[in-house]
Structure formats: structure tokens, C-alpha cells
């Protein structure tokens, strides 16, 4: 136990402020306020891999590590769509995942925010729309509020994307 | 480059009256491809089993021959510890497409055989399990996407009449047994797949996997592409193994094109592959501990993995190392300064991991959970032919870095941790050992990096040649086979991720395990869904 404490103290807090160069810090502050106002300080995200290569998942994991610490904005990942405010989808939608994605979306309560994450989710990426096994991009299957490009998108781009959905969403809130 | 061909298995088969013909246009010669008669197919597998070979993969292709006729073939790849890989192929009749199953001899064949049934409509006779696999129930019955004439470019529509059909899971009519369906969408941030548990009280009686949800038609999509385009796609078969898959693909193409890598490039590939191994093992150790409630390790490991990703972004332009392998070389050379940075970080990370390892070993709450959980015995591991760290933890350790000894590993000392107990704790132990070994090899490559080019000019493979490669990725052996048509265009392609075999081990490992331990055991395997489903 002592050693665990010592290690924790030695590493200290490594969580970084968001990069300020792209006006990000401000956006973060704004949206934290928005999450507070619209979702009582906590935004619950349901994650669905609709056919990704798993590269995008690695970066979603990374957004949870101590450097980025996505939870500090009030964002948490939930195990059920029933209490999710936002759906985070990666991958092109494979024909074998189409139904599961639709059902997950159906199961969500309003406002059903959707973020399509990565080049595949955006436009099927290297797997292509002209592919027997691909049903389409995420927007071809369910309504999408924002898209983040990248193969895979970096953790800061992911955080920015989540904040962007909050900002651009026009459904009743 | 003329190489002596490997005639060992041809001779063994000859001893048993199995005639084989050596295919000249297959490369490399030390991993030859032999054509045998269809009626000898299962017999050849039986002989391979007798020679203590393991089944590497089994797949099918439809090739357009010189006279424009189409010909179906099934292939099987086998490996022997000393005598390395051999490929067998046999022609299949178009009118009556069938082949005998070899799953009686090699249990791991049956899912790959189901893949052949689904994708080609070839009937595999005597197969142990004939249910659909990658082809989910809603696909039109006559859809066999890898047949040459199948339209691979139009998204396939479900057959409305089949939309409600269910996969038939192993039933149980005992009243005390209950069923738990899990997935395809899982609770955490993970890939999709379905698990069906039969449980009695707390214990798992049987767990059945239903995969194929992230099938993206990769094998079909490779067709008609240049090797360069294919390489980009190969790097996205399983994102966490992007180096391993790119390397296997590039090497198969390089064999087909008969080009050899400059020594410096092979060292640089070795550095990429071993760094990928370290990063993934670190991430997995953290995730395993997290599933047993030891969040401290998870946070620490995630931090180290992030440090690696950041240096990768700086040096290799990609946090996960995608697109760093080229046909005939690598994309980035390393300056002296970068080498120093990489050496320093690899050293630091290895030291930090040793420190964390001591904490992990001394924490009873985690040890209680991992010791003795999810065991696969040595006999079971050998039967299935388990690969990578999963095999090594159960006393079965094929390793292409030693058996195939491709560059740069012919210059390095590859140490293989050999576990026996085959449980979660042994798989974690193997991963810790592999991190240390990989770090040592990365540093050795960086310190003794040969001078020279990082790229051999690519030249188009001749029409009709094929190449085969086996690379030890972080998860285990990846094999890739590529067949070229005119103008260096890929005509057919097959790949086998280690997960295609290791998923079978997970089903065994979780028998009699309490249901809440499933995530822990599953994480210790960490098979790829994307790499399996293709
Ligand atoms: S965007 Fe790139 S990393 Fe993400 S799923 Fe697609 S291929 Fe993989």
C-alpha cells in the first residue's frame, strides 16, 4: 500500500490543460458550463463500435487516461443506452452491425446526440461505400450531429468533437 | 535470388503415397506450396498431425487461369517447429464444390472451414459444426462474396425472409441451467461480438462465441488493388496490430516480387514491431488489473502507453504507428537524436514496468483474482495450436521470430517466456516478460542500427505469382498470402490473424469459471474481433 501511495505521489498530477492554441480551453470551459446547465453536470455517453478496426477504440481509451482525463468535463461512459445522452460511434457500419446500431439508437432517451468518430464513421474510410459488407457511414443509418475526422482521431480531437456536438446540437434540450 | 526449396513435407507425404507437385510461381521457396489431389486432402492433414505439425490456416480462392477459365482451390498452411511452413493446395470442382473437413485432425480448422463454406459455397463434408459463421443469418442464401462473379461493390441487402432467423446456440434443457446472452454491443469501450453463456449458479458451464459482426469484406476489397493500396488496407485489419499486419502483407508482396530489404530497414521494422508489442502489453496489463478492480495499475499503465504514443506521433507521425511500413522498406529513418530519445524512453518504460510489476506481485487483492483463473492446459493449447502469449502461457510456444528467423531477428537474441499453468496470472507473467525482452531488442536494434538505405525500390510482381509470409506480431503469428494478376494487381488474398485461433482457447478457459470472472479472463486473451471478422 505504501508503495502504491509513493508511486502516486511520485507521478503527481499529470492532467494537462487543453491546448490553448486552437481556442480549445475556452470551448472546454463553455461546454463544461453547458453540460452543467443541460445535463446537470454529467454527460453520459454510450459507445458503439459499428465495424471499426479497433484503432479508434484505442484513442477513445486514451481520452480517458490521466493526461486528457475526459471525466473532468463531466463526461462519463455508460454501460446502457437507456441512460445515455450521447452515442459515440466508430467504424463504417457493417451489414452485420446495422441492426444493433439502430436498436441502440432507438433505446436512447432524447435528445439522442450522435457523434460519428473517425474517417470510417464519417465516410467509410479505407473500407469504402462500394463494399458489399458495409451498410454505409454512420449518417446513412442514424441522424448524426457532428463528425470527427482522423484515422484514428487523436484524443484531443475526440474531446473537441464531444464538445462540438454539445455546441452544434439544435434538438430541443 | 535462388533459394533451395524445402522438400521435407513433400517427402513425408511421398512416404505415404501422397503425390505432390511443387508450384514454381509461389514464393518463398523455403515455405513451398505443393499441389495435391483432392482425395488426398484429409489424408495429408492426418500425416501433418502425425509429424507434429500445427495447422496455420485454411482458406480458399478462385483464380482466373491463363486461359480465362476460373478455378477454385482450397489451401492449407502447416508449420513444423524445425521444418517451417508448407502450403498445400487442391483444386475444387465447380460443378460439385466440396472438400473433406480436416477438423478431425486439427480442431482449429472448423471455423476457417465455415468461413470457406460461407464465402464460396464450397461444402465442407464431415465438418464438426456446419452452422453459418461470418455470413450472418440475414444474408441472402446464395450470397458467397468471395466467388469471382459476386458483385463486391454494391452493399448487400438482407433477405427479408431470413431477417428473423436466429443462430442456433448449443441448447440446454436442464431446469437448473440458465442462459445469459451478451452483446454484440458490450458494456465498455470494446469491439462487438456475441457471447452466449450457459451457467449453473455462479459457474459458467459453457460459453459460445458468435463473431462476424465487424466483417468488412477485407478479402474481397483487396482484389483489384495495387500492392500499395493493399498495404494501407492491411494496416487497418486490426488497428492495434497495424505494424504486424502491414509487415506480414509487405513481406508476402516482397517475396512475390523477389526483392530483399536493406538491413537497416529490417532493423527499423523490428523496432516498430517490438514497440507495438510493448505498448499493447502495457495497455492490456492495465486493463486486466482494472477488470479485477485494481484501478491504480490501469492508470499507471495508461500513462506509460500514452507516453509511447506521443513519442510515436513525434517520430513516426502516427500515435499507433500506422502506415510506417512500405513495400520494400519503411517510411521513416531515424536521426541520431531520435534514436537517443527512443532508447531513453524504452529504457525508462521498461524500468517503470518492472517497478509496477513488483507492486502488482505484492498486492494480494489482485493476486487472489488472477491466480488459477481461466486455465488452458498444455494439451489443450497444443490441440488448438494457440498462438502468441496465450500459447506461451500454456506451454505451447511457436514463435516465428525464432522458427522463421526473418531479419532482423536472425541478428537478435529472442527470448521466449515459457509458462505452463495457463491461467490469467501466467498470461500476465508472459506479457511482463515479453515487455522486458522486447525492450532489450528495441535497444539492441537502435544501438547497432546498420548503415544504409531504408528502402529497396519496389518492382511489380510477375503475373500469376504468389507470396506468403508469417510474422510474429504482438498477438502471435500473422500469416498473409497474396496472389498477383497482371500489372501487379492483387487478384486474391488471404490473411489469418492469431485471433482466428486464439478465440477457441477462450471458450475452453472460461469453463467452470464464475460468471463475474469472464471479463478478466477475456481481457487476458484480448483477441481481436476486427482481425478475426475481416
Ligand atoms: S478511422 Fe482508421 S482507426 Fe478508425 S476504425 Fe477506421 S481505419 Fe480504424
XYZ file of C-alpha atoms and ligand atoms in Angstrom:
715
model
C 0.000 0.000 0.000
C 2.794 2.373 0.942
C 4.473 1.714 -2.351
C 1.275 2.461 -4.224
C 0.962 5.763 -2.383
C 4.583 6.587 -3.073
C 4.160 5.874 -6.778
C 1.037 8.026 -6.942
C 2.825 10.888 -5.221
C 5.915 10.481 -7.369
C 3.948 10.671 -10.619
C 1.855 13.522 -9.250
C -0.923 15.062 -11.291
C -0.162 14.849 -14.998
C -3.520 16.045 -16.286
C -2.938 18.755 -18.833
C -4.847 21.891 -19.611
C -6.368 21.601 -23.059
C -4.184 23.038 -25.808
C -4.928 26.733 -25.948
C -3.612 27.305 -29.469
C -6.912 26.432 -31.129
C -9.104 28.276 -28.702
C -9.887 24.996 -27.056
C -9.541 25.901 -23.430
C -12.294 28.414 -23.800
C -14.533 25.939 -25.612
C -13.880 23.479 -22.797
C -14.939 25.972 -20.182
C -18.023 26.943 -22.154
C -19.148 23.429 -22.670
C -18.467 22.346 -19.178
C -20.902 25.075 -18.301
C -23.307 23.775 -20.908
C -23.087 20.223 -19.591
C -23.778 21.639 -16.195
C -26.765 23.549 -17.394
C -28.327 20.979 -19.736
C -27.263 17.694 -18.181
C -26.860 18.679 -14.567
C -23.109 18.474 -14.814
C -22.880 14.995 -16.238
C -22.995 13.879 -19.859
C -23.434 10.113 -20.231
C -22.005 8.612 -23.407
C -22.805 5.216 -24.868
C -20.049 3.877 -27.070
C -20.779 1.654 -30.085
C -18.210 0.150 -32.420
C -20.191 -0.393 -35.613
C -17.345 -2.008 -37.528
C -14.087 -0.265 -36.703
C -10.601 -1.742 -36.970
C -10.238 -1.055 -33.207
C -7.758 1.784 -33.775
C -10.423 4.335 -32.912
C -11.220 2.471 -29.662
C -7.614 2.791 -28.561
C -7.859 6.545 -28.866
C -11.197 6.716 -27.025
C -9.452 4.813 -24.233
C -6.601 7.265 -24.376
C -9.037 10.167 -23.917
C -9.790 8.577 -20.544
C -6.159 8.402 -19.430
C -4.766 10.758 -16.824
C -3.288 13.178 -19.350
C -6.597 14.022 -21.011
C -8.926 12.971 -18.220
C -12.137 13.472 -20.122
C -14.149 12.979 -16.940
C -13.122 16.391 -15.683
C -15.620 17.909 -18.112
C -18.411 15.871 -16.611
C -18.277 13.238 -19.342
C -18.712 9.586 -18.407
C -19.166 6.384 -20.393
C -22.215 4.333 -19.574
C -22.966 0.635 -19.969
C -26.510 1.112 -21.261
C -28.107 3.270 -23.946
C -31.141 3.731 -21.660
C -29.476 6.487 -19.723
C -27.159 7.816 -22.412
C -27.311 11.399 -23.618
C -24.890 10.838 -26.447
C -23.964 7.998 -28.756
C -20.327 7.793 -29.835
C -19.989 5.621 -32.920
C -16.806 4.358 -34.594
C -16.249 2.422 -37.780
C -18.130 2.143 -41.031
C -21.458 0.477 -40.255
C -21.041 -3.154 -41.249
C -24.086 -5.006 -42.536
C -23.821 -7.284 -39.530
C -23.855 -4.362 -37.047
C -26.545 -2.233 -38.690
C -29.451 -3.629 -36.658
C -27.550 -3.427 -33.369
C -26.682 0.215 -34.044
C -30.282 1.066 -34.897
C -31.546 -0.685 -31.780
C -29.057 1.140 -29.583
C -30.150 4.459 -31.042
C -33.823 3.561 -30.541
C -33.186 2.667 -26.914
C -31.769 6.088 -26.083
C -33.857 8.806 -24.489
C -33.963 12.298 -26.056
C -32.005 14.323 -27.034
C -30.168 11.390 -28.709
C -26.956 13.227 -29.538
C -24.752 11.329 -32.002
C -21.057 11.787 -32.715
C -19.518 9.879 -35.635
C -15.895 9.291 -34.754
C -13.096 8.691 -37.262
C -12.788 8.620 -41.040
C -14.631 5.293 -41.215
C -17.620 6.586 -39.281
C -17.555 9.743 -41.400
C -17.327 8.213 -44.864
C -16.406 4.507 -44.522
C -12.668 5.316 -44.833
C -10.473 2.695 -46.487
C -13.277 0.150 -46.403
C -15.366 2.189 -48.828
C -19.042 2.751 -49.507
C -18.789 0.469 -52.539
C -18.445 -2.627 -50.417
C -20.924 -5.500 -50.089
C -20.243 -5.784 -46.349
C -20.700 -2.116 -45.472
C -24.175 -0.681 -44.931
C -22.880 2.885 -45.056
C -21.372 5.656 -42.993
C -22.966 6.358 -39.597
C -25.039 9.229 -41.039
C -26.504 6.819 -43.597
C -28.029 4.796 -40.765
C -28.899 7.202 -37.928
C -29.027 11.028 -37.602
C -25.570 12.424 -36.802
C -24.896 15.713 -35.007
C -21.159 16.011 -35.544
C -18.290 14.208 -37.228
C -14.651 13.948 -36.197
C -12.159 13.018 -38.910
C -8.871 11.241 -38.409
C -7.617 7.698 -38.746
C -7.886 7.481 -35.847
C -8.713 10.928 -34.407
C -6.359 11.952 -31.604
C -7.691 12.050 -28.036
C -7.804 15.842 -28.078
C -9.758 15.771 -31.334
C -12.185 13.339 -29.696
C -12.714 15.636 -26.734
C -13.130 18.571 -29.043
C -15.687 16.603 -31.058
C -17.743 15.794 -27.987
C -17.771 19.421 -27.018
C -18.708 20.334 -30.554
C -21.804 18.112 -30.516
C -22.915 19.926 -27.397
C -22.437 23.206 -29.161
C -23.975 22.378 -32.523
C -26.933 20.399 -31.316
C -30.233 22.014 -32.100
C -32.753 19.435 -30.927
C -34.896 20.520 -28.044
C -32.727 20.421 -24.942
C 17.851 -14.875 -55.580
C 17.634 -18.626 -55.833
C 16.806 -20.442 -52.731
C 16.778 -24.103 -52.002
C 13.244 -25.276 -51.809
C 12.076 -27.057 -48.738
C 11.153 -30.594 -49.732
C 10.766 -32.072 -46.275
C 6.994 -32.402 -46.143
C 6.733 -33.427 -49.811
C 8.965 -36.368 -48.913
C 6.948 -37.240 -45.802
C 3.777 -37.241 -47.872
C 5.516 -39.258 -50.574
C 6.277 -41.951 -47.981
C 2.533 -42.361 -47.582
C 1.665 -42.382 -51.240
C 0.514 -38.767 -51.410
C 1.802 -37.350 -54.618
C 2.528 -33.619 -54.695
C 3.556 -31.111 -57.315
C 5.789 -28.177 -56.411
C 4.452 -24.810 -57.633
C 7.183 -22.714 -59.219
C 5.351 -19.407 -59.102
C 4.932 -19.457 -55.337
C 7.458 -17.705 -53.081
C 9.480 -18.061 -50.935
C 10.897 -21.460 -51.772
C 11.663 -22.260 -48.152
C 7.913 -22.101 -47.481
C 6.822 -24.026 -50.566
C 3.363 -24.554 -51.972
C 2.522 -28.093 -53.069
C -0.478 -29.119 -55.098
C -2.061 -32.390 -54.063
C -5.038 -34.394 -55.281
C -8.366 -33.615 -53.728
C -8.850 -37.130 -52.455
C -5.571 -36.806 -50.515
C -6.639 -33.613 -48.726
C -7.676 -35.045 -45.354
C -5.031 -37.735 -45.563
C -2.327 -35.061 -45.927
C -3.668 -33.292 -42.841
C -3.539 -36.561 -40.942
C 0.086 -37.046 -41.965
C 0.905 -33.490 -40.885
C -0.610 -34.196 -37.499
C 1.499 -37.334 -37.218
C 4.593 -35.254 -37.959
C 3.679 -32.963 -35.041
C 2.941 -30.057 -37.343
C 0.428 -27.398 -36.423
C -2.323 -26.038 -38.614
C -1.585 -22.443 -39.525
C -4.591 -21.622 -41.676
C -7.015 -22.969 -44.212
C -8.627 -20.821 -46.883
C -9.998 -20.898 -50.417
C -9.606 -18.765 -53.535
C -10.980 -18.512 -57.017
C -8.242 -17.808 -59.533
C -8.642 -16.828 -63.157
C -6.242 -19.061 -65.069
C -4.254 -18.074 -68.150
C -6.968 -19.389 -70.470
C -9.526 -17.165 -68.651
C -11.238 -20.122 -67.003
C -11.947 -19.822 -63.312
C -10.603 -22.341 -60.859
C -11.437 -22.823 -57.197
C -8.736 -24.019 -54.841
C -8.565 -24.695 -51.146
C -5.286 -24.049 -49.368
C -3.936 -25.246 -46.054
C -0.809 -23.907 -44.378
C 1.031 -26.059 -41.874
C 4.109 -25.429 -39.799
C 6.726 -27.590 -38.212
C 8.984 -26.294 -35.479
C 12.139 -27.119 -37.428
C 10.994 -27.529 -40.993
C 8.892 -24.403 -41.065
C 5.865 -23.677 -43.182
C 4.438 -25.571 -46.071
C 1.317 -24.775 -48.095
C -0.864 -27.410 -49.696
C -3.490 -26.679 -52.254
C -6.018 -28.715 -54.135
C -8.410 -27.866 -56.970
C -12.160 -27.920 -56.311
C -14.744 -28.824 -58.951
C -17.051 -26.007 -59.899
C -19.999 -28.301 -60.572
C -19.689 -30.120 -57.307
C -17.794 -27.830 -54.951
C -16.929 -29.884 -51.916
C -13.976 -30.883 -49.811
C -13.443 -33.108 -46.790
C -13.075 -31.403 -43.455
C -9.740 -31.679 -41.681
C -11.202 -30.647 -38.339
C -10.946 -34.230 -37.086
C -7.180 -33.812 -37.227
C -6.901 -30.116 -36.420
C -9.722 -28.769 -34.309
C -8.890 -25.156 -35.133
C -9.803 -25.838 -38.775
C -13.539 -25.839 -38.275
C -14.187 -22.124 -38.049
C -11.944 -21.404 -41.003
C -13.794 -24.137 -42.889
C -17.101 -22.491 -42.025
C -15.643 -19.292 -43.433
C -14.921 -21.166 -46.682
C -18.485 -22.506 -46.774
C -19.924 -19.046 -46.218
C -17.699 -17.182 -48.623
C -17.522 -19.670 -51.516
C -20.442 -22.031 -51.126
C -17.964 -24.905 -51.045
C -19.431 -27.717 -48.993
C -17.081 -28.985 -46.329
C -18.012 -32.591 -45.678
C -17.811 -34.152 -42.203
C -17.287 -30.767 -40.597
C -17.807 -30.837 -36.827
C -20.015 -27.768 -36.882
C -21.726 -26.689 -40.085
C -23.547 -23.550 -38.888
C -23.092 -20.232 -40.656
C -20.243 -18.161 -39.284
C -19.215 -14.848 -40.854
C -22.283 -14.996 -43.026
C -24.989 -13.992 -40.599
C -28.491 -15.390 -40.919
C -29.927 -12.333 -42.649
C -27.652 -12.606 -45.691
C -29.291 -13.916 -48.869
C -28.798 -17.640 -49.029
C -26.927 -17.574 -52.327
C -24.536 -14.796 -51.292
C -20.968 -16.107 -51.457
C -18.952 -12.895 -51.604
C -15.542 -14.319 -52.432
C -16.667 -16.010 -55.617
C -15.211 -14.167 -58.570
C -18.579 -13.283 -60.080
C -20.108 -11.931 -56.874
C -20.665 -8.177 -57.006
C -18.481 -6.920 -54.200
C -19.172 -3.250 -54.836
C -22.850 -2.979 -54.008
C -23.880 -3.053 -50.354
C -25.664 -6.321 -49.806
C -29.308 -6.184 -48.721
C -30.674 -8.501 -46.093
C -33.090 -11.137 -47.243
C -36.392 -10.107 -45.564
C -37.437 -13.727 -45.265
C -34.303 -14.543 -43.334
C -34.313 -11.387 -41.202
C -35.779 -13.101 -38.151
C -33.729 -16.255 -38.335
C -31.602 -16.981 -35.315
C -28.258 -18.603 -34.869
C -28.737 -21.894 -33.095
C -26.717 -21.823 -29.937
C -25.920 -25.018 -28.075
C -29.133 -25.669 -26.167
C -29.587 -26.952 -22.668
C -32.933 -28.171 -21.350
C -31.958 -28.655 -17.743
C -34.027 -26.511 -15.423
C -31.104 -25.504 -13.272
C -29.141 -24.104 -16.192
C -29.787 -20.548 -17.283
C -28.684 -18.656 -20.368
C -27.021 -15.235 -20.471
C -26.792 -13.509 -23.820
C -24.153 -10.762 -24.015
C -23.586 -8.456 -26.964
C -22.983 -7.724 -29.765
C -22.771 -4.255 -28.186
C -20.750 -4.609 -24.997
C -20.800 -2.551 -21.845
C -17.372 -0.969 -22.194
C -15.375 0.639 -24.955
C -14.707 -2.579 -26.820
C -15.385 -4.255 -30.126
C -18.682 -6.027 -30.805
C -19.352 -9.737 -30.666
C -21.847 -12.031 -29.005
C -21.225 -14.396 -26.101
C -23.826 -16.908 -25.019
C -23.332 -18.329 -21.556
C -24.910 -21.387 -20.053
C -24.476 -21.058 -16.318
C -25.287 -23.048 -13.217
C -25.423 -20.868 -10.156
C -22.341 -18.712 -10.424
C -20.363 -21.014 -12.671
C -20.106 -20.972 -16.434
C -20.997 -24.354 -17.854
C -20.403 -23.377 -21.438
C -19.653 -20.183 -23.309
C -20.196 -19.901 -27.002
C -18.834 -17.149 -29.216
C -20.743 -15.718 -32.140
C -18.488 -13.422 -34.148
C -18.530 -11.785 -37.560
C -20.245 -8.538 -36.542
C -17.434 -6.321 -37.798
C -16.929 -8.187 -41.058
C -15.916 -5.542 -43.596
C -15.220 -7.599 -46.696
C -11.463 -7.026 -46.483
C -10.517 -10.088 -48.533
C -12.808 -9.040 -51.376
C -11.730 -5.424 -51.118
C -8.089 -6.386 -51.659
C -8.953 -7.763 -55.071
C -8.154 -5.459 -57.946
C -5.922 -3.192 -55.870
C -2.259 -2.348 -56.221
C 0.090 -3.655 -53.559
C 0.424 -0.117 -52.232
C -3.317 0.285 -51.767
C -3.435 -3.168 -50.248
C -0.794 -2.194 -47.718
C -2.867 0.739 -46.452
C -5.821 -1.584 -46.007
C -3.713 -4.291 -44.326
C -2.626 -1.690 -41.783
C -6.288 -1.379 -40.801
C -7.235 -5.031 -40.411
C -6.750 -4.718 -36.660
C -5.663 -1.251 -35.585
C -3.790 -2.440 -32.507
C -1.641 -4.718 -34.725
C -1.095 -2.288 -37.553
C 2.668 -2.911 -37.638
C 2.267 -6.693 -37.547
C -0.316 -6.791 -40.319
C 1.488 -4.276 -42.518
C 4.712 -6.183 -42.115
C 3.125 -9.541 -42.972
C 1.434 -8.043 -46.010
C 4.553 -6.214 -47.199
C 6.709 -9.288 -46.702
C 4.342 -11.506 -48.721
C 4.461 -8.919 -51.535
C 8.239 -8.624 -51.286
C 8.621 -12.390 -51.579
C 6.314 -12.369 -54.604
C 8.278 -9.508 -56.197
C 11.561 -11.170 -55.275
C 13.047 -8.161 -53.537
C 15.077 -8.117 -50.346
C 15.016 -5.449 -47.712
C 18.084 -3.378 -46.849
C 19.352 -4.437 -43.451
C 18.690 -1.049 -41.943
C 15.046 -1.220 -42.987
C 14.561 -4.605 -41.366
C 16.023 -3.281 -38.102
C 13.682 -0.309 -38.268
C 10.755 -2.678 -38.774
C 11.889 -4.695 -35.777
C 11.878 -1.543 -33.641
C 8.336 -0.697 -34.768
C 7.033 -4.186 -34.137
C 8.619 -4.545 -30.685
C 7.417 -1.086 -29.643
C 3.924 -2.105 -30.734
C 4.285 -5.228 -28.602
C 5.335 -3.206 -25.561
C 2.545 -0.646 -25.913
C -0.171 -3.278 -26.270
C 1.066 -5.437 -23.411
C 1.234 -2.407 -21.144
C -2.287 -1.373 -22.086
C -3.598 -4.911 -21.557
C -1.922 -5.437 -18.191
C -3.593 -2.250 -17.014
C -6.960 -3.314 -18.409
C -6.733 -6.790 -16.849
C -5.996 -5.254 -13.454
C -8.837 -2.802 -13.942
C -11.277 -5.638 -14.560
C -10.253 -7.015 -11.184
C -10.767 -3.651 -9.508
C -7.100 -2.636 -9.296
C -7.500 0.783 -10.913
C -4.093 2.013 -9.785
C -2.300 -0.264 -12.285
C -4.683 0.781 -15.016
C -3.949 4.477 -14.534
C -0.215 3.875 -14.383
C -0.149 1.659 -17.461
C -2.361 4.028 -19.459
C 0.075 6.807 -18.628
C 3.057 4.830 -19.942
C 1.188 3.818 -23.057
C 0.331 7.457 -23.697
C 3.995 8.405 -23.329
C 4.812 5.896 -26.055
C 2.017 7.130 -28.332
C 3.258 10.686 -28.015
C 6.797 9.804 -28.953
C 5.436 7.795 -31.874
C 3.496 10.827 -33.076
C 6.669 12.896 -32.880
C 8.997 10.441 -34.606
C 6.721 8.352 -36.790
C 3.878 10.788 -37.485
C 1.339 8.388 -36.027
C 0.417 7.577 -32.449
C -0.371 3.942 -33.296
C 2.407 3.600 -35.906
C 0.079 3.192 -38.886
C 1.495 3.478 -42.410
C 5.101 3.181 -41.290
C 5.938 0.110 -43.314
C 6.332 0.499 -47.076
C 6.740 -2.076 -49.804
C 10.451 -2.753 -49.671
C 11.221 -0.649 -46.630
C 9.971 1.750 -44.003
C 8.613 5.292 -44.164
C 10.837 6.961 -41.578
C 14.549 6.872 -40.974
C 15.837 7.713 -37.511
C 18.269 10.515 -36.822
C 20.819 10.069 -34.079
C 18.791 12.337 -31.849
C 15.624 10.344 -32.369
C 17.483 7.143 -31.670
C 18.654 8.527 -28.385
C 15.140 9.564 -27.483
C 13.770 6.140 -28.322
C 16.497 4.367 -26.366
C 15.916 6.590 -23.381
C 12.177 6.127 -23.379
C 12.319 2.381 -23.958
C 14.716 2.090 -21.000
C 12.588 4.268 -18.756
C 9.404 2.441 -19.585
C 10.940 -0.980 -19.049
C 12.215 0.196 -15.653
C 8.859 1.657 -14.658
C 7.122 -1.553 -15.665
C 9.496 -3.596 -13.500
C 8.640 -1.336 -10.602
C 4.892 -1.696 -11.230
C 5.348 -5.423 -11.603
C 6.711 -5.631 -8.064
C 3.689 -3.739 -6.769
C 1.336 -5.992 -8.747
C 3.027 -9.117 -7.399
C 2.785 -7.874 -3.815
C -0.874 -6.896 -3.911
C -2.960 -9.770 -2.546
C -6.300 -8.425 -3.812
C -5.238 -8.693 -7.453
C -3.263 -11.910 -6.986
C -6.321 -13.581 -5.473
C -8.224 -12.880 -8.645
C -5.658 -13.795 -11.296
C -4.050 -16.923 -9.881
C -5.721 -20.055 -11.141
C -8.365 -18.198 -13.148
C -9.221 -19.221 -16.709
C -6.900 -22.140 -17.283
C -5.999 -23.704 -20.620
C -3.854 -26.818 -20.197
C -0.797 -27.585 -22.311
C -2.588 -30.427 -24.066
C -5.496 -28.190 -24.974
C -3.150 -25.440 -26.147
C -1.279 -27.863 -28.395
C -4.501 -29.335 -29.743
C -5.817 -25.955 -30.765
C -2.408 -24.603 -31.733
C -2.759 -21.483 -29.578
C -0.505 -18.631 -30.592
C 1.469 -15.782 -29.075
C 1.309 -15.021 -25.368
C -1.797 -17.183 -24.984
C 0.072 -20.228 -26.289
C 3.230 -19.365 -24.379
C 1.341 -19.193 -21.094
C 0.124 -22.753 -21.662
C 3.403 -24.361 -22.682
C 2.887 -24.081 -26.427
C 5.227 -21.519 -27.903
C 5.593 -21.342 -31.640
C 7.404 -18.089 -32.429
C 8.197 -17.018 -35.965
C 10.986 -14.769 -34.765
C 12.808 -17.982 -33.920
C 11.355 -20.552 -36.303
C 11.278 -18.376 -39.405
C 14.076 -16.143 -38.035
C 13.390 -13.378 -40.548
C 15.544 -10.234 -40.393
C 16.275 -8.550 -38.046
C 15.569 -11.414 -35.628
C 18.327 -13.532 -37.149
C 20.719 -10.992 -35.590
C 18.924 -10.724 -32.261
C 18.610 -12.953 -29.301
C 14.900 -13.669 -28.995
C 13.996 -14.996 -25.564
C 10.652 -16.715 -25.211
C 8.979 -16.899 -21.815
C 7.565 -20.372 -21.369
C 4.693 -20.625 -18.979
C 2.924 -23.818 -18.013
C -0.036 -23.106 -15.782
C -2.084 -21.412 -18.470
C -4.204 -19.111 -16.294
C -4.698 -15.348 -16.192
C -1.685 -14.842 -13.937
C 0.560 -16.785 -16.313
C -0.652 -14.787 -19.279
C 0.123 -11.613 -17.347
C 3.523 -13.002 -16.397
C 4.284 -13.791 -20.059
C 3.336 -10.245 -21.009
C 5.645 -8.739 -18.375
C 8.472 -10.935 -19.637
C 7.766 -10.002 -23.233
C 7.874 -6.314 -22.409
C 11.340 -6.756 -20.927
C 12.549 -8.832 -23.874
C 11.065 -6.516 -26.456
C 12.637 -3.504 -24.745
C 16.008 -5.220 -24.829
C 15.630 -5.938 -28.555
C 14.477 -2.396 -29.358
C 17.553 -1.013 -27.646
C 19.811 -3.536 -29.353
C 18.402 -2.593 -32.773
C 18.797 1.097 -32.034
C 22.340 0.763 -30.768
C 23.551 -1.414 -33.608
C 21.468 0.052 -36.432
C 23.271 -0.853 -39.682
C 24.118 1.953 -42.104
C 22.432 2.047 -45.492
C 19.150 2.633 -47.253
C 15.731 2.284 -45.723
C 14.065 1.330 -48.974
C 14.593 -1.151 -51.803
C 12.867 0.030 -54.973
C 9.579 -1.784 -55.461
C 9.093 -3.724 -58.647
C 5.873 -5.266 -59.835
C 5.461 -8.975 -59.191
C 5.087 -11.037 -62.356
C 1.659 -12.179 -63.444
C 0.498 -15.295 -61.626
C 2.975 -15.315 -58.740
C 2.023 -15.576 -55.115
C 3.831 -14.761 -51.889
C 3.352 -15.992 -48.348
C 4.688 -14.538 -45.113
C 4.498 -15.334 -41.409
C 5.249 -12.543 -38.938
C 5.242 -12.697 -35.154
C 3.037 -9.757 -34.234
C 2.393 -8.854 -30.599
C -0.604 -11.225 -30.501
C 1.218 -14.033 -32.243
C 1.794 -15.297 -35.744
C 0.055 -13.423 -38.568
C 0.114 -15.119 -41.959
C -0.669 -13.448 -45.247
C -0.918 -14.888 -48.727
C -1.155 -12.667 -51.787
C -1.648 -13.703 -55.396
C -0.916 -11.253 -58.189
C -2.563 -10.933 -61.589
C -1.484 -8.681 -64.440
C 0.278 -5.343 -63.869
C 0.949 -6.020 -60.218
C -2.745 -6.044 -59.326
C -3.822 -8.229 -56.420
C -6.080 -10.988 -57.624
C -6.698 -12.903 -54.412
C -5.646 -12.568 -50.861
C -5.932 -14.291 -47.542
C -4.861 -13.356 -44.040
C -5.078 -15.145 -40.715
C -4.871 -13.061 -37.566
C -3.793 -15.017 -34.458
C -7.221 -14.275 -33.000
C -8.825 -16.649 -35.509
C -7.222 -19.431 -33.487
C -6.972 -17.940 -30.011
C -10.710 -17.233 -29.735
C -11.143 -21.001 -29.446
C -8.907 -21.024 -26.388
C -11.127 -18.517 -24.604
C -14.141 -20.836 -24.854
C -12.161 -23.510 -23.040
C -10.622 -21.159 -20.499
C -13.917 -19.918 -19.101
C -15.499 -23.290 -18.369
C -16.270 -23.594 -14.654
C -15.116 -20.015 -14.131
C -17.553 -17.822 -12.152
C -19.516 -15.533 -14.484
C -18.098 -12.302 -12.964
C -14.576 -13.510 -13.810
C -15.347 -13.675 -17.503
C -14.236 -10.104 -18.313
C -10.963 -10.724 -16.529
C -10.211 -13.927 -18.431
C -11.384 -12.378 -21.684
C -9.047 -9.418 -21.208
C -6.100 -11.697 -20.530
C -6.646 -13.175 -24.025
C -7.650 -9.894 -25.639
C -8.412 -11.402 -29.024
C -9.144 -9.049 -31.895
C -12.690 -9.035 -33.266
C -11.723 -6.975 -36.299
C -8.768 -9.257 -37.083
C -10.996 -12.289 -36.820
C -14.023 -10.977 -38.706
C -12.060 -9.316 -41.530
S -10.887 5.583 -38.871
Fe -8.962 4.468 -39.056
S -8.512 3.856 -36.949
Fe -10.696 4.381 -37.010
S -11.733 2.464 -37.451
Fe -11.350 3.450 -39.411
S -9.435 2.558 -40.103
Fe -9.568 2.151 -37.921
